[in-house]
Coordinates of C-alpha atoms in Angstrom, one line a residue:
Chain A
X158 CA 113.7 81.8 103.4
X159 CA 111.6 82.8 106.5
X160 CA 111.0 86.6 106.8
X161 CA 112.1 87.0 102.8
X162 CA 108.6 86.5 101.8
X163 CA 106.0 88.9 103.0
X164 CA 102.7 87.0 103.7
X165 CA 101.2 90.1 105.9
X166 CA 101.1 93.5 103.9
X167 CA 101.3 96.8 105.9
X168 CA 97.5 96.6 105.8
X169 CA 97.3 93.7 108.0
X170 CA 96.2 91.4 105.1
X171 CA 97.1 87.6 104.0
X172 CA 98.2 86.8 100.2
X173 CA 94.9 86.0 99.0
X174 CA 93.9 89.2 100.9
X175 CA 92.0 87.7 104.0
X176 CA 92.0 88.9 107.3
X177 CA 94.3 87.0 110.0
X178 CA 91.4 85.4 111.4
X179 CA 89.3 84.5 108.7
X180 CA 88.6 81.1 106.9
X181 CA 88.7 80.5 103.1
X182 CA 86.0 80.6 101.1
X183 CA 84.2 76.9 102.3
X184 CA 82.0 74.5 99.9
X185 CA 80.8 71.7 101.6
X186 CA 77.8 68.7 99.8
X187 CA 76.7 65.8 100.9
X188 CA 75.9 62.5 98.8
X189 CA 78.2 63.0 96.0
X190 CA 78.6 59.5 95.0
X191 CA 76.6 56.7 93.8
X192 CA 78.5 53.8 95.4
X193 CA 79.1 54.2 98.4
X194 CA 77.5 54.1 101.6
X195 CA 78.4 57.6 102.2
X196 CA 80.1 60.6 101.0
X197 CA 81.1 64.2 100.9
X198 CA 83.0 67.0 99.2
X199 CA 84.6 69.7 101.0
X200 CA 86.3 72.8 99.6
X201 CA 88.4 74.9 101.3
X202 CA 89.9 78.1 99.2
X203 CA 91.9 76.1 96.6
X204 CA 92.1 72.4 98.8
X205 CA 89.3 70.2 97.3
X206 CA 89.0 66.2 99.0
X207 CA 86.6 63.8 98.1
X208 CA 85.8 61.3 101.2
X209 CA 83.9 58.2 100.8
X210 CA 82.7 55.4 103.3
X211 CA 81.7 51.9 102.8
X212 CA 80.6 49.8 106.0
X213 CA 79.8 48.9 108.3
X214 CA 80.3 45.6 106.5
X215 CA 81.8 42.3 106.6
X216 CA 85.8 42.1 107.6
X217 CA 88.0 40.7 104.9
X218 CA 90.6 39.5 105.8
X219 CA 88.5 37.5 108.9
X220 CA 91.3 37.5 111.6
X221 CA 90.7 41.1 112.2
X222 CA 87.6 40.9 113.3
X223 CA 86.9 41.9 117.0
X224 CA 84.1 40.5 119.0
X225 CA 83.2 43.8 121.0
X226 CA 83.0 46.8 118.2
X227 CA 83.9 47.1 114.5
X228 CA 86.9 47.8 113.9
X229 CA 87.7 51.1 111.7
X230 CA 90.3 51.1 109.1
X231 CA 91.3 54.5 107.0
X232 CA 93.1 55.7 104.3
X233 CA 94.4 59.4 102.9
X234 CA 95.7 59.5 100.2
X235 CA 96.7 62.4 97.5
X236 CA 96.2 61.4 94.1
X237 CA 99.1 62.6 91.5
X238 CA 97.8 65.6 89.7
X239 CA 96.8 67.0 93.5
X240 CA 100.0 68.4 93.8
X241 CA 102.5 71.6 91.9
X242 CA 104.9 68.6 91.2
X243 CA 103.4 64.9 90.2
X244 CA 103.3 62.6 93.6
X245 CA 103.7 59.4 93.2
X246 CA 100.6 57.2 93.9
X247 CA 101.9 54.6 96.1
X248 CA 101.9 56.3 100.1
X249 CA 104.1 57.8 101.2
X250 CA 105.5 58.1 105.3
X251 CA 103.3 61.2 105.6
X252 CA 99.7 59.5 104.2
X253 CA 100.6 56.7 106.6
X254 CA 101.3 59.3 109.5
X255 CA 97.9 61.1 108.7
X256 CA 95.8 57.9 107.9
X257 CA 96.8 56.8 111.6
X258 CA 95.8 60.4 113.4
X259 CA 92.9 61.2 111.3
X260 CA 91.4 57.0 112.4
X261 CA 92.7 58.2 115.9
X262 CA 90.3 61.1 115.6
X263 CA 87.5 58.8 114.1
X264 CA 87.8 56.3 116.6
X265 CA 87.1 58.9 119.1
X266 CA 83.4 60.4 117.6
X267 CA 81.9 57.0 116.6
X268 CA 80.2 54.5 118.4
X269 CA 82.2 51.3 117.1
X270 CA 80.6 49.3 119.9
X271 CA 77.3 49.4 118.2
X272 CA 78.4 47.1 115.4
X273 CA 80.4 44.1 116.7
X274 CA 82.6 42.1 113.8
X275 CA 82.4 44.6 111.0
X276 CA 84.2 47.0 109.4
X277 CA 84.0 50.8 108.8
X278 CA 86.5 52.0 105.9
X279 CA 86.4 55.3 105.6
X280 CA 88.3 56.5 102.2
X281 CA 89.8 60.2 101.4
X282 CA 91.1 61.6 98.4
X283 CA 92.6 64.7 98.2
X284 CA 92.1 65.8 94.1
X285 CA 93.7 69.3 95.2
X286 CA 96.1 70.7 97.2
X287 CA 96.4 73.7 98.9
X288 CA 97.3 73.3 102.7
X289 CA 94.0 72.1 105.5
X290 CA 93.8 68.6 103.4
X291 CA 93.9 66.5 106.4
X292 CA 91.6 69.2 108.2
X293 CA 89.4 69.6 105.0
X294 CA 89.6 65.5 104.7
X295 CA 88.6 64.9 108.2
X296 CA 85.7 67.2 107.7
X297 CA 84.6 65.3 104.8
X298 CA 85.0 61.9 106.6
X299 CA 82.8 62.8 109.1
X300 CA 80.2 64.4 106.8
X301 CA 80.1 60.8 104.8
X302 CA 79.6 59.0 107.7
X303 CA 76.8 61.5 109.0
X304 CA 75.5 60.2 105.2
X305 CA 76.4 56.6 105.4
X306 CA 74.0 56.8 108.9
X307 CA 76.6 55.7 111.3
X308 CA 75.7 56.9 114.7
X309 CA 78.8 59.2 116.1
X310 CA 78.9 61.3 119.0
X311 CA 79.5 64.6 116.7
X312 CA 80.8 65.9 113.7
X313 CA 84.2 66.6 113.3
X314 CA 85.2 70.5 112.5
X315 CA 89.1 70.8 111.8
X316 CA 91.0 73.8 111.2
X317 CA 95.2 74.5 110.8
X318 CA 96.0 77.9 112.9
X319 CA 99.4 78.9 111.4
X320 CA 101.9 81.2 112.2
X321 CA 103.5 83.7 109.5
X322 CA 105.4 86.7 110.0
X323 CA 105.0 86.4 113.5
X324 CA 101.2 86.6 113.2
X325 CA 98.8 83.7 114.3
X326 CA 96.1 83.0 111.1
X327 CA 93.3 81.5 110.7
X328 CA 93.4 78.4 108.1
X329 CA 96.6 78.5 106.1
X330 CA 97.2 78.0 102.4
X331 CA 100.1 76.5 100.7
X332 CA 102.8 79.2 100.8
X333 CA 101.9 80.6 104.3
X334 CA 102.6 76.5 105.3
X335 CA 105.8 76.9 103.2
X336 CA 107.3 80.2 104.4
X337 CA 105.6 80.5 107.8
X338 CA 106.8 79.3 110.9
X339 CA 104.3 77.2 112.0
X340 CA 101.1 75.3 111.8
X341 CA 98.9 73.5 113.8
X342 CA 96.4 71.2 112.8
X343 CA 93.5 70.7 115.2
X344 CA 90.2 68.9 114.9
X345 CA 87.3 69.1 117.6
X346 CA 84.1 67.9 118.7
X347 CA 82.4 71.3 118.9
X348 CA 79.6 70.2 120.5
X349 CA 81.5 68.5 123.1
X350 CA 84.3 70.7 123.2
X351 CA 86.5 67.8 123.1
X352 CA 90.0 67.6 120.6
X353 CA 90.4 64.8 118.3
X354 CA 93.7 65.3 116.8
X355 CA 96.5 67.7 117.4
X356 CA 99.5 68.7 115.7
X357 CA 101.8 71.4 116.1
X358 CA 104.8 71.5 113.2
X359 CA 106.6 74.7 113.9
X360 CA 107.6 76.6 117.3
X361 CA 105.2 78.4 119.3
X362 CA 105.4 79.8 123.2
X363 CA 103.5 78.9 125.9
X364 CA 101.2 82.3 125.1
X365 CA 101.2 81.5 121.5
X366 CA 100.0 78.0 121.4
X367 CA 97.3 79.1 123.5
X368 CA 96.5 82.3 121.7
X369 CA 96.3 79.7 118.3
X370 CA 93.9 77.6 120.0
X371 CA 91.3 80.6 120.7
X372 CA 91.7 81.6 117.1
X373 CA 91.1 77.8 116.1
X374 CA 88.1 77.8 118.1
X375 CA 86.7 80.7 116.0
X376 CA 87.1 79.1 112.9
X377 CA 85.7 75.7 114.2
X378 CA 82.7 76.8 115.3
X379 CA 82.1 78.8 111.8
X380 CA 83.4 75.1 110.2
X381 CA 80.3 73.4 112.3
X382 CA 77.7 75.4 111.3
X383 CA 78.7 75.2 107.3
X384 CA 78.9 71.0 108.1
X385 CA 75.3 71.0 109.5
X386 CA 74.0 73.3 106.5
X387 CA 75.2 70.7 104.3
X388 CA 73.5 67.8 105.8
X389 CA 70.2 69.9 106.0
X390 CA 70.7 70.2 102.6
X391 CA 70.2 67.2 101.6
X392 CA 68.2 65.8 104.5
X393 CA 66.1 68.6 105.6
X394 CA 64.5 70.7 102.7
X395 CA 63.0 69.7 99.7
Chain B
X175 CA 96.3 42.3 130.0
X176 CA 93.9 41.1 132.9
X177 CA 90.8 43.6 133.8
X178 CA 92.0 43.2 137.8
X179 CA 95.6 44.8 136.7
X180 CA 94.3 47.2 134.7
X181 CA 91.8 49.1 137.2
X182 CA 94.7 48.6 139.5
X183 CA 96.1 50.7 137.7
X184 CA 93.8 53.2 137.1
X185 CA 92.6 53.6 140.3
X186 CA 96.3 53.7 141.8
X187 CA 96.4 57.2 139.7
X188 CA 93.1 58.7 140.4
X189 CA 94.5 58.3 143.9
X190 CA 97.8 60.5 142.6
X191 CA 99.5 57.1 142.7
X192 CA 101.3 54.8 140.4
X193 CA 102.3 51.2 139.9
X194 CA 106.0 51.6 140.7
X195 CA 105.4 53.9 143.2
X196 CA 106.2 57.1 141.4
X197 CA 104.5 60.6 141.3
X198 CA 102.3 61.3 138.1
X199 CA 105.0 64.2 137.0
X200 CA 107.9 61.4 137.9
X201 CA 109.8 60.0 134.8
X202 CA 111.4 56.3 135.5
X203 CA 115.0 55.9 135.5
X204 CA 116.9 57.5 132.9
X205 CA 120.5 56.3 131.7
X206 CA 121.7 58.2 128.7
X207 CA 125.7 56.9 127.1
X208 CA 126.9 59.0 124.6
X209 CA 129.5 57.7 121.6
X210 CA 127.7 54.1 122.4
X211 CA 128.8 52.6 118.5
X212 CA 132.1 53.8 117.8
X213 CA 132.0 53.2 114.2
X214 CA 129.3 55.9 114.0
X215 CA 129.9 59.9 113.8
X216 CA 127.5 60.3 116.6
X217 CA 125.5 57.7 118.4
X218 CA 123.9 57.4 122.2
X219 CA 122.6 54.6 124.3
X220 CA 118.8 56.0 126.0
X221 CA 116.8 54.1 128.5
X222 CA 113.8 55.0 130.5
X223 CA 112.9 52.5 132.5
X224 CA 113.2 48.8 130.6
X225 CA 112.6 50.7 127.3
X226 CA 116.1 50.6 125.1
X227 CA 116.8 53.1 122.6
X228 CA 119.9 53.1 120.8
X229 CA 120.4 55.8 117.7
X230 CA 123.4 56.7 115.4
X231 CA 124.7 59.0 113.1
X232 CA 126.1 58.1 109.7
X233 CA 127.2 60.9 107.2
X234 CA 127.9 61.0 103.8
X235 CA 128.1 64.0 101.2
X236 CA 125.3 63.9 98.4
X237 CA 123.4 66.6 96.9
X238 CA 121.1 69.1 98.2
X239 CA 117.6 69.2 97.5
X240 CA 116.8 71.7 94.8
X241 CA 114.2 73.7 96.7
X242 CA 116.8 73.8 99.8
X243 CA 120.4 73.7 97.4
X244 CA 122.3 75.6 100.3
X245 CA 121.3 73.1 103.0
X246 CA 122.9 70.1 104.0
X247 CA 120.1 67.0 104.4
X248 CA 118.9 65.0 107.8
X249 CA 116.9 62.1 107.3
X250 CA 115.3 60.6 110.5
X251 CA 114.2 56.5 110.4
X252 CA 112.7 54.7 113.1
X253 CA 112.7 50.7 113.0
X254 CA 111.4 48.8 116.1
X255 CA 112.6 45.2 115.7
X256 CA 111.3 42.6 116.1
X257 CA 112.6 41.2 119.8
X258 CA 111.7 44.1 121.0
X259 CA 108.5 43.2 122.2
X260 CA 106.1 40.2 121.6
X261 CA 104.0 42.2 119.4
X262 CA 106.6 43.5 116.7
X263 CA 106.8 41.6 113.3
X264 CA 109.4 41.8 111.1
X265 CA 108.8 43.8 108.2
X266 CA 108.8 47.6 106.9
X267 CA 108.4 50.0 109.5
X268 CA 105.2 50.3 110.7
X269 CA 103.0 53.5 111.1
X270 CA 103.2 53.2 114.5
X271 CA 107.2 53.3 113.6
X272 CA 106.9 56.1 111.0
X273 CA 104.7 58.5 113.0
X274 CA 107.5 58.0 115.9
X275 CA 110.4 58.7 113.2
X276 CA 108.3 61.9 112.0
X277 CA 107.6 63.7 115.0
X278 CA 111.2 63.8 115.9
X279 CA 112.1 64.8 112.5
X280 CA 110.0 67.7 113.0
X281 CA 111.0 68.7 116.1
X282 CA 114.6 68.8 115.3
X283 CA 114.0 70.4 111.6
X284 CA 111.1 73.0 113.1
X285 CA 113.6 74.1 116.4
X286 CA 116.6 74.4 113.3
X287 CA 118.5 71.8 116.4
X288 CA 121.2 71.4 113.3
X289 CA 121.9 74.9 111.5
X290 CA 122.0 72.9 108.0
X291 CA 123.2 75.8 106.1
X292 CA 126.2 75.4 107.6
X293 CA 126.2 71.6 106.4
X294 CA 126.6 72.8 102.6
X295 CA 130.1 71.7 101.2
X296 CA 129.6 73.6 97.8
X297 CA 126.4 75.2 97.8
X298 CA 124.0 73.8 95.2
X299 CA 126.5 71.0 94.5
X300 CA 127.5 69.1 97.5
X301 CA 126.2 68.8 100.8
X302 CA 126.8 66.4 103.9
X303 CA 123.5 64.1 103.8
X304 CA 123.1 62.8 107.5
X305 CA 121.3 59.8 108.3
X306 CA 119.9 59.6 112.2
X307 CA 118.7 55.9 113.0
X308 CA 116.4 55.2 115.9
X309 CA 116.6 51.5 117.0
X310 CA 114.1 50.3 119.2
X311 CA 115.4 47.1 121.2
X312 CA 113.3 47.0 124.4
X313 CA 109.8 48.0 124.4
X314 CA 108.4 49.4 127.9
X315 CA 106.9 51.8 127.5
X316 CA 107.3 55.6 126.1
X317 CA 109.4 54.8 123.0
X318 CA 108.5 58.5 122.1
X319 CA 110.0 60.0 124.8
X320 CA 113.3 57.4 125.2
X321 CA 114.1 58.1 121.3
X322 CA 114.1 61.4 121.2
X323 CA 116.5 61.6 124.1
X324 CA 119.1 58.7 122.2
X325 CA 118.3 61.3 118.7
X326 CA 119.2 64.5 120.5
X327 CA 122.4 63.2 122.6
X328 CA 123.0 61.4 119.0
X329 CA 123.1 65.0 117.6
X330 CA 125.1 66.7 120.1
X331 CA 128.0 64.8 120.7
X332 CA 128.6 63.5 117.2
X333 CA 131.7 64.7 115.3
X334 CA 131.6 64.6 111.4
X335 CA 134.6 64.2 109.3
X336 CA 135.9 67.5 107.8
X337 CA 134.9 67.7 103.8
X338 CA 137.8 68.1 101.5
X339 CA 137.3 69.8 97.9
X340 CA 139.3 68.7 95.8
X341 CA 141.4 70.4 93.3
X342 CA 139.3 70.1 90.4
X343 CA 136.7 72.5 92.6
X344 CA 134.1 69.4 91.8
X345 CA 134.9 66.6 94.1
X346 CA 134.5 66.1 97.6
X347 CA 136.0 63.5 99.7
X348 CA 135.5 63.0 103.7
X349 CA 138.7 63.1 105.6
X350 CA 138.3 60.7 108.6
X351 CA 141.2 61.8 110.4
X352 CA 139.8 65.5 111.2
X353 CA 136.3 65.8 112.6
X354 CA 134.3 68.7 114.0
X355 CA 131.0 68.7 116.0
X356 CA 127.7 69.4 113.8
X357 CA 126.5 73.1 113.6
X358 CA 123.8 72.7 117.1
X359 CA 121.6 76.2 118.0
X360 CA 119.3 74.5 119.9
X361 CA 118.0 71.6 122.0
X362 CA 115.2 69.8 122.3
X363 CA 113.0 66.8 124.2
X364 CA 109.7 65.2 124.2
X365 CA 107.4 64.7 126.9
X366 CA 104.5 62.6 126.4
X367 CA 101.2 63.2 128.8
X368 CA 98.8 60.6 128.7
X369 CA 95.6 61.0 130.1
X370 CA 93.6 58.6 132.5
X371 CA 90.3 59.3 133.6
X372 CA 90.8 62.9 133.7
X373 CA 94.6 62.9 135.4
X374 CA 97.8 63.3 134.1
X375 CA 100.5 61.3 134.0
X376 CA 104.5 61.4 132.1
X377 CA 106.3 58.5 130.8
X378 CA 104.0 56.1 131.0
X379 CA 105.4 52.4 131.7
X380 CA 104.1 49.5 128.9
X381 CA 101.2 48.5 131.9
X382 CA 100.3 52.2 132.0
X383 CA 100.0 52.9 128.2
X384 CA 97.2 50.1 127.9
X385 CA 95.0 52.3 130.1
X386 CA 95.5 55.8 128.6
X387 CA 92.6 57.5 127.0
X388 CA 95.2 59.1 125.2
X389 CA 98.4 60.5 124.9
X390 CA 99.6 63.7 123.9
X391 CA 103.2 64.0 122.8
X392 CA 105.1 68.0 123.6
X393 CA 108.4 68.4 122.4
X394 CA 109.9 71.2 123.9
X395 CA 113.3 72.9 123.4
X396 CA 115.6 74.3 125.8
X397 CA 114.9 77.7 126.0
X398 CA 111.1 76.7 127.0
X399 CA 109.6 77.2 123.4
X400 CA 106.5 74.5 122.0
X401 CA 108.6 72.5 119.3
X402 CA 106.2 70.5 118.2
X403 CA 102.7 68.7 119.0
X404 CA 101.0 65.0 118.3
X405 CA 97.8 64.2 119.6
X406 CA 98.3 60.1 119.7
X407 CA 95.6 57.1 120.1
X408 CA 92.5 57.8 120.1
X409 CA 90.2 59.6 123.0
X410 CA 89.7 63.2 123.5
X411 CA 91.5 66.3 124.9
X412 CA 89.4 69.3 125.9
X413 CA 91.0 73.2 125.3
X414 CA 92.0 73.4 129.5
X415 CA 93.4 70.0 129.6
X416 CA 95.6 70.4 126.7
X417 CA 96.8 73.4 128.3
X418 CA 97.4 71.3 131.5
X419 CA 99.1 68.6 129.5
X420 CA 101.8 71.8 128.3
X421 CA 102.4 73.0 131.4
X422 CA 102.8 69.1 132.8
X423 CA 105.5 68.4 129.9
X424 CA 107.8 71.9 130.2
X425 CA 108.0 70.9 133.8
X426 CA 108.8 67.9 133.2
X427 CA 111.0 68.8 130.3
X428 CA 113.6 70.1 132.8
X429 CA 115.3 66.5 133.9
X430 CA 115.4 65.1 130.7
X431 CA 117.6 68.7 129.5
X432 CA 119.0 67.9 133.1
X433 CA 119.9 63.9 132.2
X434 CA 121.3 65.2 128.6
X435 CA 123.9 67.8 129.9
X436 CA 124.9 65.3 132.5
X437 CA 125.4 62.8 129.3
X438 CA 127.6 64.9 127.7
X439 CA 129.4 66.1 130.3
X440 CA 131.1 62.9 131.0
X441 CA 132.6 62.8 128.0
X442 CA 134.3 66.1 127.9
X443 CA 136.2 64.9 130.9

């Protein structure tokens, strides 16, 4: 199928008509549930993921308490209608493969030590999807624990670079993760300038991988500054 | 593990040095036996160090997925059992198992190792379905790295039976008594870099992995091309290390395609 489908017109210009380098359109709020400790909603072109945090609280079942830090347990999960065709609610091998990477990620930006014997659970659900969820679900983790008041050492921008038609871009949608050749998943500390999960699913060269990483950079630091609008927004004015 | 063995270790590499007195870009010892399980199409016997690998190939002929009907079908499982190590439980594989089974999936489906168009029996209708099994039976360290070397020499020396259509046009049966290798373009290996206190190290031993900050997994193919990528544990990488950790693993990535053409060498004597 590769090559078949055009995804760069003689213009220079994506599908939806964005540049190589540009993001989707990006909706990001704060404090969208009731119940829980924390939450956000992120938006990213046509991928929408709810994310949710209770904690830190008491460990049930006991036995996995640890006496040094809390311990952080995570879930992603797509819901049915998320998806073209339904997907079936139980997880599947992929939501466990993300769950673990996007807690790897966690694990690195929050200070578990603070609160011995508890629990952080950090919930995402992705209600639509349209390529970026685990980057557009990591964002929104780490906005609802900015919300639940959890002390971290930074947010957490994400971004997938993705190659199509043997041109890097800038945050991928659906058919450009379909028919392109590759994409890469990364999520950073941009304040630290430390990674937090990386992925590559595709083939790059040497020169390409790094050429990807400039352009996720870019996007990143345009991710961060939309993140820390949101929490002013419901912290800062008004 | 005790604190004394652990900054042992750790400052062991900040001096460039390592438990069992290899470099930091030094893999253990590698064995690699292809054709292990002879009642499999393919299969290979890979250790690195104490870890054990052993993968197989079974085939059968199913139907093709509807969004791919001219492709024949790998599916990639990992299981660790359970006396492998002290710390595996029987069970369902774990996502410690399934993360494993994934990455190697990719890498082999990403790199197009198998040319699955060429796997289609009657296009649309029947296809060879092939199932790769990764069995863990000896945990020390680097399963990554040890399974993806038993999954590729798996791949490359197997021999499938020839597909027979029948004369209604409809069926296909296997005939055991002909086989042919699988369709290969392409070969590939991962090398996992894990990170201690700023310094790199490959194949890290069972001691080793409990003081990473992290790890990150390459895969990289023959012809020197990024197959695939996966970030694993937690801690951080920053931009120049990762680019380090890349330059590390295609290095590195040379014995291991080194150890796999020696592997299949000796059996075309």
């Amino acid at each position: 199928m590769i090559g078949k489908i055009k995804l760069i017109d003689e213009n220079g210009l994506r599908v939806d008509g964005r540049k190589p380098g540009e993001l989707r359109p990006v909706k990001m709020e704060v404090g969208v549930l009731k119940n829980a400790d924390g939450s956000a909603y992120v938006e990213q072109g046509n991928t929408r993921v709810l994310a949710a945090v209770y904690g830190p609280r008491e460990i049930h079942p006991k036995h996995l308490t640890l006496p040094d830090r809390a311990i952080l347990r995570t879930r992603y999960h797509m819901v049915p209608y998320s998806t073209d065709e339904r997907k079936s609610p139980a997880p599947t091998r992929r939501e466990i493969e993300l769950s673990k990477v996007i807690r790897e990620a966690l694990e690195s930006v929050i200070f578990v030590e603070l609160y011995p014997r508890t629990t952080i659970d950090v919930f995402i659900e992705v209600i639509q999807a349209d390529a970026g969820t685990r980057t557009a679900g990591l964002m929104a983790a780490s906005l609802a624990l900015a919300d639940a008041g959890i002390p971290m050492r930074d947010l957490i921008a994400a971004v997938a670079v993705g190659k199509v038609n043997g041109t890097l871009v800038l945050d991928i949608n659906q058919v450009e993760d379909e028919f392109g050749e590759a994409d890469m998943p990364i999520a950073m500390m941009p304040n630290l300038g430390e990674i937090v999960l990386l992925q590559l699913n595709g083939v790059l060269t040497e020169e390409e991988f790094y050429e990807a990483l400039k352009l996720a950079q870019k996007g990143i630091v345009q991710l961060y500054e939309i993140e820390k609008q949101a929490l002013m927004r419901k912290y800062c004015l008004g | 593990m005790s604190r004394l063995k652990k900054s042992s270790i750790v400052s062991l590499i900040k001096k460039g040095l390592r438990v069992d007195g290899r470099k930091l870009n030094e893999y253990r010892e590698i064995t690699i036996i292809p054709n292990y399980i002879a009642k499999a199409e393919g299969s290979a016997y890979a250790k690195i160090g104490g870890t054990l690998v052993i993968a197989g190939l079974k085939v059968g002929i199913g139907t093709p997925y509807p969004d791919t009907p001219n492709c024949g079908v790998i599916t990639v499982n990992a299981e660790f059992v359970p006396f492998a190590s002290p710390t595996f439980e029987p069970g369902p594989p774990d996502e410690n198992a399934i993360e494993l089974a994934r990455v190697i999936d990719r890498s082999i489906r990403e790199l197009k190792v198998i040319d699955l168009e060429k796997l289609a029996i009657i296009p649309g209708e029947k296809v060879y379905i092939l199932w790769l099994d990764i069995y863990v039976f000896d945990h020390d360290g680097n399963l990554l790295d040890t399974s993806m070397l038993a999954a590729i020499t798996t791949l490359l020396t197997a021999r499938i039976p020839k597909a027979v259509i029948k004369e209604d046009g409809k069926t296909v049966e296997l005939n055991k008594e002909v086989s042919e290798p699988l369709p290969i373009t392409n070969k590939v290996v991962t090398v996992s870099v894990g990170k201690v206190n700023g310094k790199f190290i490959v194949d890290p031993n069972i001691d080793e992995e409990q003081v990473l900050d992290c790890r990150l997994a390459i895969s990289i193919s023959e012809d020197g091309r990024i197959a695939g990528m996966q970030k694993m544990g937690s801690g951080t990488f920053a931009l120049n290390e990762v680019i380090e950790a890349v330059k590390i693993a295609k290095e590195a990535s040379k014995t291991l395609f080194d150890k796999i053409n020696e592997a299949i060498r000796s059996i075309r004597k």
